[in-house]
Short mmCIF file of C-alpha atoms and ligand atoms in Angstrom, two decimals:
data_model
loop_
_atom_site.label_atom_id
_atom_site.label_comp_id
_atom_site.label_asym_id
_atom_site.label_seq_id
_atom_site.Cartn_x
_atom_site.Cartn_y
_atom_site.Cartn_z
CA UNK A 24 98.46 112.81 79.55
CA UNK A 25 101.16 112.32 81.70
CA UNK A 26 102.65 108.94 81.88
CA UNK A 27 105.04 108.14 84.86
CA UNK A 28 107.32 104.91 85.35
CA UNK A 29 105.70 102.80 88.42
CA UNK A 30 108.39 101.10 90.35
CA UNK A 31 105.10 99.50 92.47
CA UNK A 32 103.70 97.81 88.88
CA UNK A 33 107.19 97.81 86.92
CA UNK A 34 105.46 99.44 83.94
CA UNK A 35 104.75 102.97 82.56
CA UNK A 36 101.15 104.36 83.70
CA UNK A 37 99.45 107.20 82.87
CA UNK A 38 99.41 109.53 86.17
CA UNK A 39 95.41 110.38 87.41
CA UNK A 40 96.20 111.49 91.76
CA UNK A 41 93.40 110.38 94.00
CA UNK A 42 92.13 113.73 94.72
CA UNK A 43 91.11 115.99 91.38
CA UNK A 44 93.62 118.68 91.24
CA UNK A 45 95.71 118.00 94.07
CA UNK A 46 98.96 115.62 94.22
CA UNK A 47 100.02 114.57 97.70
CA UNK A 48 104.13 113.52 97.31
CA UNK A 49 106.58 112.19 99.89
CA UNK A 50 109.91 112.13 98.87
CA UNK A 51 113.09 110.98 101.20
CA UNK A 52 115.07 113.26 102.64
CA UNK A 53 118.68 113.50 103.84
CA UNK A 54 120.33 111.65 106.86
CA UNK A 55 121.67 115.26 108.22
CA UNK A 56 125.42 113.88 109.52
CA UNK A 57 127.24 115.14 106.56
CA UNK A 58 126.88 117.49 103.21
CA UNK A 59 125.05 115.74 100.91
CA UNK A 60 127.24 114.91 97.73
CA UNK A 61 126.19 115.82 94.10
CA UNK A 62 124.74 111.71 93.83
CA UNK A 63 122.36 112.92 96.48
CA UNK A 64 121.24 116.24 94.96
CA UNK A 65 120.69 114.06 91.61
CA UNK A 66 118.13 112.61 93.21
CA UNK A 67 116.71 115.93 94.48
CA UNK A 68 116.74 117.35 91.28
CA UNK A 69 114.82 114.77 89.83
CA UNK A 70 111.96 114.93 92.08
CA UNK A 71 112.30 118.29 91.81
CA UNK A 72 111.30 118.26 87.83
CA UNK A 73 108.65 115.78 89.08
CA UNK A 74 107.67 118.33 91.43
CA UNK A 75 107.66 121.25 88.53
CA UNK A 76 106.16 118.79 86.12
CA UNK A 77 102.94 118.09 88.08
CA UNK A 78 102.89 121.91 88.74
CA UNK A 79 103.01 122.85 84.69
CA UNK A 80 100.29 120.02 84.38
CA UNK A 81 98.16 122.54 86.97
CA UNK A 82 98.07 120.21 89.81
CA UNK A 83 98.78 121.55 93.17
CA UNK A 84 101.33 119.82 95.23
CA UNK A 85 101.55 118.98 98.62
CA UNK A 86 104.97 118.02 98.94
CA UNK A 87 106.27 116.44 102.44
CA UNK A 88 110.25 115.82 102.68
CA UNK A 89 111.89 114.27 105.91
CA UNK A 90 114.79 115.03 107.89
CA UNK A 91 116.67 112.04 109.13
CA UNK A 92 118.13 113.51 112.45
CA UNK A 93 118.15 110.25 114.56
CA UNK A 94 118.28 106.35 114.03
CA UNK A 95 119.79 105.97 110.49
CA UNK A 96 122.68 103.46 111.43
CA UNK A 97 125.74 103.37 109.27
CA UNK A 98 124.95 99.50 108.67
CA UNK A 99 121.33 99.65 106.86
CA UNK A 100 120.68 96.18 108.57
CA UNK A 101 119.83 97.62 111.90
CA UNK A 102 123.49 97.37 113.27
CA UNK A 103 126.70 99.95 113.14
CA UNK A 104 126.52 103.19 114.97
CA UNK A 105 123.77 106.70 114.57
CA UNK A 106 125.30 108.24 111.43
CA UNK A 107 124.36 111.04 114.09
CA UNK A 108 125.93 110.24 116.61
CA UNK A 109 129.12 109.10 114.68
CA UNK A 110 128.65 112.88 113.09
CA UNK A 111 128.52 114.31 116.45
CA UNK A 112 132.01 112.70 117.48
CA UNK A 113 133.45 113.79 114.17
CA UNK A 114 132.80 117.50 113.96
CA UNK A 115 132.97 117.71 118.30
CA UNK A 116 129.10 119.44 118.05
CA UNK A 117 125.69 117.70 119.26
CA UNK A 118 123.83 115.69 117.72
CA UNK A 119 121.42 118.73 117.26
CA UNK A 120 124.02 121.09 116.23
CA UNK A 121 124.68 118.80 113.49
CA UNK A 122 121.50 118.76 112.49
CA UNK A 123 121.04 122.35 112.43
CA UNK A 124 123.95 122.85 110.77
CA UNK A 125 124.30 119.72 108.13
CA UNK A 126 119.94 121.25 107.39
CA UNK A 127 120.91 124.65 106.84
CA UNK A 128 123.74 123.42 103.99
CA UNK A 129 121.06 120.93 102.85
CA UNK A 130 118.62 123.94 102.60
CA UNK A 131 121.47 126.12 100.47
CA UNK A 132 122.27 123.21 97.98
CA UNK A 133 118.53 123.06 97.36
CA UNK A 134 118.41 126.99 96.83
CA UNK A 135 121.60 126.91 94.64
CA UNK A 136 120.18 124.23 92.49
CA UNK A 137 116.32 126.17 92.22
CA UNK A 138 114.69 122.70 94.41
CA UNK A 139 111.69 124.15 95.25
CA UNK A 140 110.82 123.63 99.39
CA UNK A 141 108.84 121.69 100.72
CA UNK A 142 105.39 122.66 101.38
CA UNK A 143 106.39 120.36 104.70
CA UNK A 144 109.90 119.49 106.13
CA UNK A 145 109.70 117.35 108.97
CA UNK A 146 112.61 116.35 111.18
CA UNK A 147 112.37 112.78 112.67
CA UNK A 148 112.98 114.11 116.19
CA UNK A 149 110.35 116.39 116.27
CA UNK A 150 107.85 113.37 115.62
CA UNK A 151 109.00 111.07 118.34
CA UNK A 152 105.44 110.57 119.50
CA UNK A 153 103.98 109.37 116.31
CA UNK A 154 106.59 107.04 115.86
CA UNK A 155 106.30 105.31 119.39
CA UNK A 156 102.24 105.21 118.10
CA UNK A 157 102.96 104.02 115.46
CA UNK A 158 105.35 101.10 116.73
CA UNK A 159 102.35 100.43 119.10
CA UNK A 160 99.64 99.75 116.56
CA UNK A 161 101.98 97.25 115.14
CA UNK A 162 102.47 95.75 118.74
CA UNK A 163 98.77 95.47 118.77
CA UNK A 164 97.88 94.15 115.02
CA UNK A 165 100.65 91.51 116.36
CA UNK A 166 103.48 92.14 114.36
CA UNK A 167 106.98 92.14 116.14
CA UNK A 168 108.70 90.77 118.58
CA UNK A 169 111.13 91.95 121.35
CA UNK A 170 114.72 90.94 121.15
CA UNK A 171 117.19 91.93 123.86
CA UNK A 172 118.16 95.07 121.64
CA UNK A 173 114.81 96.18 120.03
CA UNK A 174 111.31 95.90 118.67
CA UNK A 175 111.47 93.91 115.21
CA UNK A 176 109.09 93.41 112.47
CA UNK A 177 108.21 89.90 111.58
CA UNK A 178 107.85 90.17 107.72
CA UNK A 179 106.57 86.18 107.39
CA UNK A 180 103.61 87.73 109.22
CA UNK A 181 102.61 89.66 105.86
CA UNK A 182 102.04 87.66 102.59
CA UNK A 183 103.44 89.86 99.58
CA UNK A 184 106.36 91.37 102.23
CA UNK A 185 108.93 92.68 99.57
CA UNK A 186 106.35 92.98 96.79
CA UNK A 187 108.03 96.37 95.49
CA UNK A 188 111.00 94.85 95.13
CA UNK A 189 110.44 91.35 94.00
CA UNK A 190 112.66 89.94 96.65
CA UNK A 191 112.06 86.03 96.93
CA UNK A 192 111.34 84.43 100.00
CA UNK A 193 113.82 84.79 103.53
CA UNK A 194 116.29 82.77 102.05
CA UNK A 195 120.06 83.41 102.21
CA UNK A 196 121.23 83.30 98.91
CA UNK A 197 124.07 81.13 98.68
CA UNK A 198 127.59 82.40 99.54
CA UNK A 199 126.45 85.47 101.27
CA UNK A 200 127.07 85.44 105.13
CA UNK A 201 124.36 87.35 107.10
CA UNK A 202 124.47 88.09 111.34
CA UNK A 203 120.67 87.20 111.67
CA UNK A 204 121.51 87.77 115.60
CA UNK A 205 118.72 87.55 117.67
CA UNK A 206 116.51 88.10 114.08
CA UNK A 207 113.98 85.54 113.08
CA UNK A 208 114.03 86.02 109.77
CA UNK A 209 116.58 87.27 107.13
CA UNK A 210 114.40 90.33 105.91
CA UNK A 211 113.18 91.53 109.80
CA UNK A 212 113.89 94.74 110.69
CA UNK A 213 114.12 97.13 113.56
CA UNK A 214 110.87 99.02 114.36
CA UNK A 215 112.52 100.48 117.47
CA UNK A 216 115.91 100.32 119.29
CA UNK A 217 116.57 99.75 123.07
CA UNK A 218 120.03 101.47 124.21
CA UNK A 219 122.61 99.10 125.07
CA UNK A 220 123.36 98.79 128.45
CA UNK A 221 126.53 101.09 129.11
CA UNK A 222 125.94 103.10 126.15
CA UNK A 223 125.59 107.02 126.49
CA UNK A 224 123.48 108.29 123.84
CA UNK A 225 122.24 112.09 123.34
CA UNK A 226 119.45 110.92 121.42
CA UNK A 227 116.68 108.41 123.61
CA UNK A 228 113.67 108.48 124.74
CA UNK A 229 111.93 106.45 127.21
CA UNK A 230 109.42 104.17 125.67
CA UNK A 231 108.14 100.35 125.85
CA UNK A 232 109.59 100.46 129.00
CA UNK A 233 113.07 101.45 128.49
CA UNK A 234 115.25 103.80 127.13
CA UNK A 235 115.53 103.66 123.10
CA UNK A 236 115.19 105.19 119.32
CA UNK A 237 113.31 105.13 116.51
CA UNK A 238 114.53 102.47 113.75
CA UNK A 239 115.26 104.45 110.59
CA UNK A 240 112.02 103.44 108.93
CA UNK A 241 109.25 104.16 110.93
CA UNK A 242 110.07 107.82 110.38
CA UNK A 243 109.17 108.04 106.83
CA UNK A 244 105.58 105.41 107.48
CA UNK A 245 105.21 107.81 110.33
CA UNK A 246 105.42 111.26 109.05
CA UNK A 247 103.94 110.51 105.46
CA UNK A 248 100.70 108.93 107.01
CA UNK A 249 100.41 112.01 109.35
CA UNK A 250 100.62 114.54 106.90
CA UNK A 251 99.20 112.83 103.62
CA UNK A 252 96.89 110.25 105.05
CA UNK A 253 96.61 105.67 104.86
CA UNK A 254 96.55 106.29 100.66
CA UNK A 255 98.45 108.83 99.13
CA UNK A 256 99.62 109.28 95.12
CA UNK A 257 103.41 109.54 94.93
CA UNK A 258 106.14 108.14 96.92
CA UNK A 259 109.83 108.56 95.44
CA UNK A 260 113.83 108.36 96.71
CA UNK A 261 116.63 106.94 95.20
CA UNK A 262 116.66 103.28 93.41
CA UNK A 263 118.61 101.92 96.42
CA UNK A 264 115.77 102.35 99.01
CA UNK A 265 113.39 99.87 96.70
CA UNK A 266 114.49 96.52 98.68
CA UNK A 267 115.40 98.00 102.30
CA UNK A 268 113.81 101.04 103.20
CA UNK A 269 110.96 101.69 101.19
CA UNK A 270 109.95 97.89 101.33
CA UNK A 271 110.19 98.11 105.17
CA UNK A 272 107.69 101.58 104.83
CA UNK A 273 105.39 99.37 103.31
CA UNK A 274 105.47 97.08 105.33
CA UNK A 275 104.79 99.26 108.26
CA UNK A 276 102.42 101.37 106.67
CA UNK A 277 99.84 98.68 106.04
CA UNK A 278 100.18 96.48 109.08
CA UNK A 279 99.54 99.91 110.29
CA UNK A 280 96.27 99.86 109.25
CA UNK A 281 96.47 102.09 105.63
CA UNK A 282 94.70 101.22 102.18
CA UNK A 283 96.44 98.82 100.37
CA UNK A 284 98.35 99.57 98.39
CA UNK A 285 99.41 102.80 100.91
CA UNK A 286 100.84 104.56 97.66
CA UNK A 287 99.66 104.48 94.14
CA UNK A 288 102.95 105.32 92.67
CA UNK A 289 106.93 104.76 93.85
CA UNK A 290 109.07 106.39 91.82
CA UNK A 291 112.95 105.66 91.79
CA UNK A 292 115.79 107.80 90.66
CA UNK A 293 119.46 106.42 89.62
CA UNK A 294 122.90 106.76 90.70
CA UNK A 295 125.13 109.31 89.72
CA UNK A 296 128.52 107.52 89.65
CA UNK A 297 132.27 108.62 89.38
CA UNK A 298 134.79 106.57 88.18
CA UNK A 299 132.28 103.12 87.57
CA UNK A 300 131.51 103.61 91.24
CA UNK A 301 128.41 104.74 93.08
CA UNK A 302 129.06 108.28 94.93
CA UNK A 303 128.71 107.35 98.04
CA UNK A 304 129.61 109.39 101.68
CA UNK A 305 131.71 106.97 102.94
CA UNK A 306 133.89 106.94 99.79
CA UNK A 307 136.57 109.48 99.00
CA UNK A 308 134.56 109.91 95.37
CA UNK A 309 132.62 112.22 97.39
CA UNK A 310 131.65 115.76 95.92
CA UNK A 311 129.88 118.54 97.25
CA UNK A 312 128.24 121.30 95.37
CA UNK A 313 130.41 123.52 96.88
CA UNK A 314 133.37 121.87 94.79
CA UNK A 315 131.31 122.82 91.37
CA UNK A 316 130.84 126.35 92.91
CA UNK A 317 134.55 126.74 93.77
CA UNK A 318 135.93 125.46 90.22
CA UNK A 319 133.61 128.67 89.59
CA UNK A 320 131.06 126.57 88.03
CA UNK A 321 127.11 127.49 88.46
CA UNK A 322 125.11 124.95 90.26
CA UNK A 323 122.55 125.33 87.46
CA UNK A 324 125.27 124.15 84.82
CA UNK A 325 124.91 120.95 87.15
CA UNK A 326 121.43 120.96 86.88
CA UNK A 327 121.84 121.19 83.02
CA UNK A 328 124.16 118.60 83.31
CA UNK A 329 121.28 116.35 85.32
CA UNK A 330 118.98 117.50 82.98
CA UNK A 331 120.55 115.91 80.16
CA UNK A 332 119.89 112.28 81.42
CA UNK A 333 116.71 110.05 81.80
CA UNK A 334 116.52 109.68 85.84
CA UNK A 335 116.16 106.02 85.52
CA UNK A 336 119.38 105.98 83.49
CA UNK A 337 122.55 105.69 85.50
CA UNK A 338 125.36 108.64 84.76
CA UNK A 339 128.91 108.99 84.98
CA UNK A 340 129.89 112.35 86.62
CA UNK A 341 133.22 113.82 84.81
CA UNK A 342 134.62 117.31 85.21
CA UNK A 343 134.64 116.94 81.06
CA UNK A 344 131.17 116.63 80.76
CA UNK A 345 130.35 118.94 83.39
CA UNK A 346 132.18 121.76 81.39
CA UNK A 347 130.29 120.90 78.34
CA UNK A 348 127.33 121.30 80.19
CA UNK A 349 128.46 124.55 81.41
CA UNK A 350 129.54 125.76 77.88
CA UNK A 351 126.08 124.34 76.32
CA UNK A 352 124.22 126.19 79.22
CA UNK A 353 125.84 129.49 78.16
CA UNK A 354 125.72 128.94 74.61
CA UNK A 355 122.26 128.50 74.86
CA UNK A 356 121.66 131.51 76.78
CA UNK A 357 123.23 133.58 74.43
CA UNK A 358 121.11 132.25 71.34
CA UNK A 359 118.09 133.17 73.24
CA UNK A 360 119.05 135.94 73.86
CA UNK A 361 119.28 137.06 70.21
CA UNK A 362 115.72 135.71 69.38
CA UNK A 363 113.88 138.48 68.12
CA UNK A 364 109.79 139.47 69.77
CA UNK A 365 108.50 138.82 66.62
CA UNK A 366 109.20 134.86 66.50
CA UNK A 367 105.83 133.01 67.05
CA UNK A 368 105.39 128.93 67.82
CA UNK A 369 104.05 126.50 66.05
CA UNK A 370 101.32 124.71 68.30
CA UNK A 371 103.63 121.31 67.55
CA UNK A 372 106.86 122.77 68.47
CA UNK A 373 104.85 123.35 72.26
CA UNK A 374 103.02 119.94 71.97
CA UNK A 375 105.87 118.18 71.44
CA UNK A 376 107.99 119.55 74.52
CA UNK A 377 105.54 118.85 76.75
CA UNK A 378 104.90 115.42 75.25
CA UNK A 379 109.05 114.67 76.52
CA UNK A 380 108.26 115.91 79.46
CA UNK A 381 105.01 114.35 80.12
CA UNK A 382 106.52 110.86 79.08
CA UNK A 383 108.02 109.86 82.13
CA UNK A 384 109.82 112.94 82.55
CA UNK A 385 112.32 112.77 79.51
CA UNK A 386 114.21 116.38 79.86
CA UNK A 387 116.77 115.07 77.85
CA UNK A 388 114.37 115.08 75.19
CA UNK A 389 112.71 118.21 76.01
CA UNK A 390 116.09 119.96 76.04
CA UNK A 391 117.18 118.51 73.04
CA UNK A 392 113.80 119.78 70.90
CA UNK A 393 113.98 123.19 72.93
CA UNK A 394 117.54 123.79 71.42
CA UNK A 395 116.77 122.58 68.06
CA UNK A 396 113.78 124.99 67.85
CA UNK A 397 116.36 127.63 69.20
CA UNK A 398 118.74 127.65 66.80
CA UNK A 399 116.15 127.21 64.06
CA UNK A 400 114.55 130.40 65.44
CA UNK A 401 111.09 128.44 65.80
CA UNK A 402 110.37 129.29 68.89
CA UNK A 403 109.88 132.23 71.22
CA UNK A 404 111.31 133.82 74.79
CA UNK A 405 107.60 133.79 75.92
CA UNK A 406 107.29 129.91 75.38
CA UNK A 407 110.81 129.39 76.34
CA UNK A 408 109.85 130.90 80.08
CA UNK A 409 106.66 128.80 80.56
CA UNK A 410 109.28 125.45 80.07
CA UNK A 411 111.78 127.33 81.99
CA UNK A 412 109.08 127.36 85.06
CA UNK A 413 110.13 123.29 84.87
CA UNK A 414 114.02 123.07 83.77
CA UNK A 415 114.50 125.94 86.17
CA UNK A 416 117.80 126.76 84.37
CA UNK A 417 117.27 130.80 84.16
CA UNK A 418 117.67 130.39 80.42
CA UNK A 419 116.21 133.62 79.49
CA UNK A 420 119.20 135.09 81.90
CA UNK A 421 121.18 137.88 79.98
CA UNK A 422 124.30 136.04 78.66
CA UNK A 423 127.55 136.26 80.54
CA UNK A 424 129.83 138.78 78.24
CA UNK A 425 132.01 136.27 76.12
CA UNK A 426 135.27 135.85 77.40
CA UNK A 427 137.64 135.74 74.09
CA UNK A 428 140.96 134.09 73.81
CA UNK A 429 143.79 135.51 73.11
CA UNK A 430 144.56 134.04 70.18
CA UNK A 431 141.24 134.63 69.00
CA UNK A 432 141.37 138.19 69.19
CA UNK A 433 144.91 138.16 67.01
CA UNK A 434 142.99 136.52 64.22
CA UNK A 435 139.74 139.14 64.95
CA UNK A 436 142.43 141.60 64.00
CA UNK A 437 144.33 139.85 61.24
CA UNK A 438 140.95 138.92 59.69
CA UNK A 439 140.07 143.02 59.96
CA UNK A 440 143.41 143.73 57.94
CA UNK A 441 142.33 141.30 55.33
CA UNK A 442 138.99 142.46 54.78
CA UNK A 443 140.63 146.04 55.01
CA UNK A 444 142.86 144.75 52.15
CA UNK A 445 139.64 143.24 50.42
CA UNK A 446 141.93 139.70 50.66
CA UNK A 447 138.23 137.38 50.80
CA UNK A 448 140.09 134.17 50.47
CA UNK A 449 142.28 135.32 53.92
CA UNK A 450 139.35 136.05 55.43
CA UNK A 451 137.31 133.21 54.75
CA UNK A 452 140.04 131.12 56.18
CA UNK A 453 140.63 133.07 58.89
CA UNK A 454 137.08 132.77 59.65
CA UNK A 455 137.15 128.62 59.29
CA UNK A 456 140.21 128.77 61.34
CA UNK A 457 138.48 130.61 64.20
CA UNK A 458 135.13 128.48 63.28
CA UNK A 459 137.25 125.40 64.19
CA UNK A 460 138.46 126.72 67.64
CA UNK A 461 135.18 127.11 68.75
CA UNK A 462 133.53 130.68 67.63
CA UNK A 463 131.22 131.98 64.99
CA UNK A 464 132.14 135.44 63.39
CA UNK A 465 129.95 137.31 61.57
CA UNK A 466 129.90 140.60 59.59
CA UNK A 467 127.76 142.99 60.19
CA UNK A 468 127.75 146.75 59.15
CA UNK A 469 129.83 147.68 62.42
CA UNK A 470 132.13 145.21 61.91
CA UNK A 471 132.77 141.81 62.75
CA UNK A 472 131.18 140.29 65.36
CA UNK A 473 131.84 136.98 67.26
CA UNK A 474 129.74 134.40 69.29
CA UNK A 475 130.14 130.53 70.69
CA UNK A 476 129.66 128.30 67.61
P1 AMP B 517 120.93 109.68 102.40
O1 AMP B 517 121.23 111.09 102.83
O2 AMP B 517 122.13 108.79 102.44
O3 AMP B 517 119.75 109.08 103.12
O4 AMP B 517 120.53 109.72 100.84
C1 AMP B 517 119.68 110.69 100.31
C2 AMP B 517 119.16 110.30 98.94
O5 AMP B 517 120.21 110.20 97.99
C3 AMP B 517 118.44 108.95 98.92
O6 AMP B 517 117.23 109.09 98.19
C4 AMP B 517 119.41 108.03 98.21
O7 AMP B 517 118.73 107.01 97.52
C5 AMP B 517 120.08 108.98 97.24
N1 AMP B 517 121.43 108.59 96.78
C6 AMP B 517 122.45 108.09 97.50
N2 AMP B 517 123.56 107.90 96.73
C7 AMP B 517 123.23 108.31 95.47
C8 AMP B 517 123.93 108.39 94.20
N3 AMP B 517 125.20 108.03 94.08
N4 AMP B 517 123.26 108.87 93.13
C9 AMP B 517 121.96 109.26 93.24
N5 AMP B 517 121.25 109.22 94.40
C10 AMP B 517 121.86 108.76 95.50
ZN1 ZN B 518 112.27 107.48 103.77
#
């Protein structure tokens, strides 16, 4: 049974999809005006093992991602400037060459990482028409209203607007200053934007009788009903789209007309911070995965490092912990690699790794009980690369060769001239002395040999 946490009910449920064996999954996808940092990818990895999860439970997934290429503005309250655009000025390229070329790094990061595609990635601008439909239905079911800079949303026209996130009534909470503008109400929102008079833009189109874009929104309510339907099983992002964007989805999605509720299950993934901060892109605590790779780190040690967290748990990014992860990756490489074919599994040992994985996704668990079994010998390569088809961490990968110290290798030697001399008590010392910097030797009849302890 697999039991997933329900941002939509607040409680753990145990996962059936609408359709017998098949799992239709929308999960956000980048605004394409910069990399994406390693925060972002954390939540890409997680729906990945989602993803990989629902795949080892034999479901088949459709899986639809978006591309945000237009109408994401760097204030999430409908004001600020196209991230695109902004992007566009930065780098001196088009709006569509930075699209291109910010989805083509997007698209490597997801390779280097082992994110499995899409079975559908849609760019916003490529569903224009669907969008301006969609704004139109919600014209019609008599939901917005036209300011002088766009179509808005009324959300006191919807009873339980903000359900997902349990946000309380329009009210400004006290102390916090809000530019409602030409805004009804605190929580409206921009269904569609009219370009200011004076204002060049390289992305409009001509719709409601002017010139205008998408709000950021509508893409995602848009593109998810038209390629998984008005009721659909699993919606997911990161935890900071629950009160903004994926509210405002909801919103649109069933004024739009779709079953209520639109999605059985949300599913929210937590921050990756550095230094007690959020990584965020406007923040010089931003990292790429191209900063791992050039510290000649794998991207899977990353993953590993991911891996070893609850999504729904915040974690601190360190370049400490990151080498640990990329030492424990390796380490546990090499013990797998000196399992022998005749080591069978206990039916438990299996059970029980799926059971972490099934609850809610715990791969820190399922890591933790896949190493213990390791180093007990319990387990074998064959069950080790059915779980690997989910942690996607090449663990049955032929080890690196071990790259020895220096000083190690003088006490190798001096250890040889002791056990040469038959001096046990020097080489037992020798050997805790080595045991405590970190390696393992052991004798065997061609000598001593040496491995990560
Ligand atoms: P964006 O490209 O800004 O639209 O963000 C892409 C995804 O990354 C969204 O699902 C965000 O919720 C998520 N995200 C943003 N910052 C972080 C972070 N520091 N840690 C984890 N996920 C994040
Ligand atoms: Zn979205």
């Amino acid at each position: 049974m697999l039991t997933l946490y329900n941002t939509r009910t607040k409680q753990k449920e145990v996962f059936t999809p609408i359709k017998d064996n098949e799992v239709s999954l929308y999960t956000c996808g980048p605004t394409v005006y910069n990399y994406a940092h390693i925060g972002n990818l954390r939540t890409y990895v997680f729906e990945d093992i989602l993803r990989r999860v629902l795949m080892f439970a034999k479901y088949n997934v459709n899986h639809v991602m978006n591309i945000t290429d237009v109408g994401h503005l760097t204030d999430n309250a409908d004001a600020g400037e196209d991230k695109m655009e902004k992007g566009s000025k930065r780098d001196g390229k088009s709006a569509s060459e930075i699209a291109t070329f910010y989805t083509e790094a997007f698209k490597k990061d997801m390779k280097d990482l082992h994110l499995l595609m899409p079975t559908t990635l849609c760019a916003a601008t490529d569903h224009i028409p669907e969008q301006i439909l969609q704004v139109q239905t919600l014209i019609d079911n008599g939901y917005t209203y036209e300011t002088n800079d766009g179509i808005y949303f009324d959300t006191t026209k919807i009873e339980d607007y903000g359900k997902l996130a349990n946000l309380k009534g329009q009210e400004l909470q006290a102390g916090v200053r809000v530019e409602l503008g030409e805004k009804k109400n605190l929580h409206d929102f921009a269904l569609w934007k009219f370009t200011k008079p004076g204002e060049t833009r390289q992305m409009e189109w001509e719709a409601f009788g002017k010139k205008g874009f998408p709000g950021w929104h509508i893409e995602c309510s848009a593109m998810s009903m038209k390629y998984l339907g008005n009721h659909f099983d699993i919606h997911c992002g990161g935890i900071d789209h629950i009160p903004v964007h994926h509210t405002n989805e909801i919103a649109q999605a069933e004024a739009a007309g779709a079953n209520k509720p639109w999605v059985n299950f949300w599913l929210h993934g937590e921050f990756l911070n550095i230094k007690g901060a959020k990584m965020s892109k406007s923040d010089d605590n931003f990292l790429r995965l191209q900063t791992i790779l050039d510290k000649g780190i794998s991207p899977l040690s990353y993953r590993y490092f991911l891996l070893q967290a609850h999504y729904r748990k915040q974690l601190v990014f360190s370049w400490e912990a990151l080498e640990a992860a990329d030492n424990g990756l390796k380490n546990l490489r090499k013990q797998i690699a000196l399992l022998t074919p005749d080591i069978t599994t206990a039916p438990e040992v299996e059970d029980a790794i799926k059971e972490a994985l099934y609850d809610d996704l715990n791969t820190a668990e399922a890591l933790g009980l896949l190493s213990k079994h390791i180093k007990t010998k319990t387990i074998s390569r064959e069950i080790i690369a059915t779980f690997d088809e989910v942690f996607a961490l090449d663990l049955l990968e032929a080890p690196e060769p071990l790259s020895i110290p220096e000083d190690i290798e003088v006490l190798i030697e001096e250890r040889k001239m002791a056990r040469e001399q038959k001096d046990w008590k020097k080489s037992d010392d020798i050997r805790n002395l080595i045991q405590a910097k970190g390696f393992l030797v052991e004798d065997t009849i061609d000598g001593q040999t040496i491995s990560l302890s």
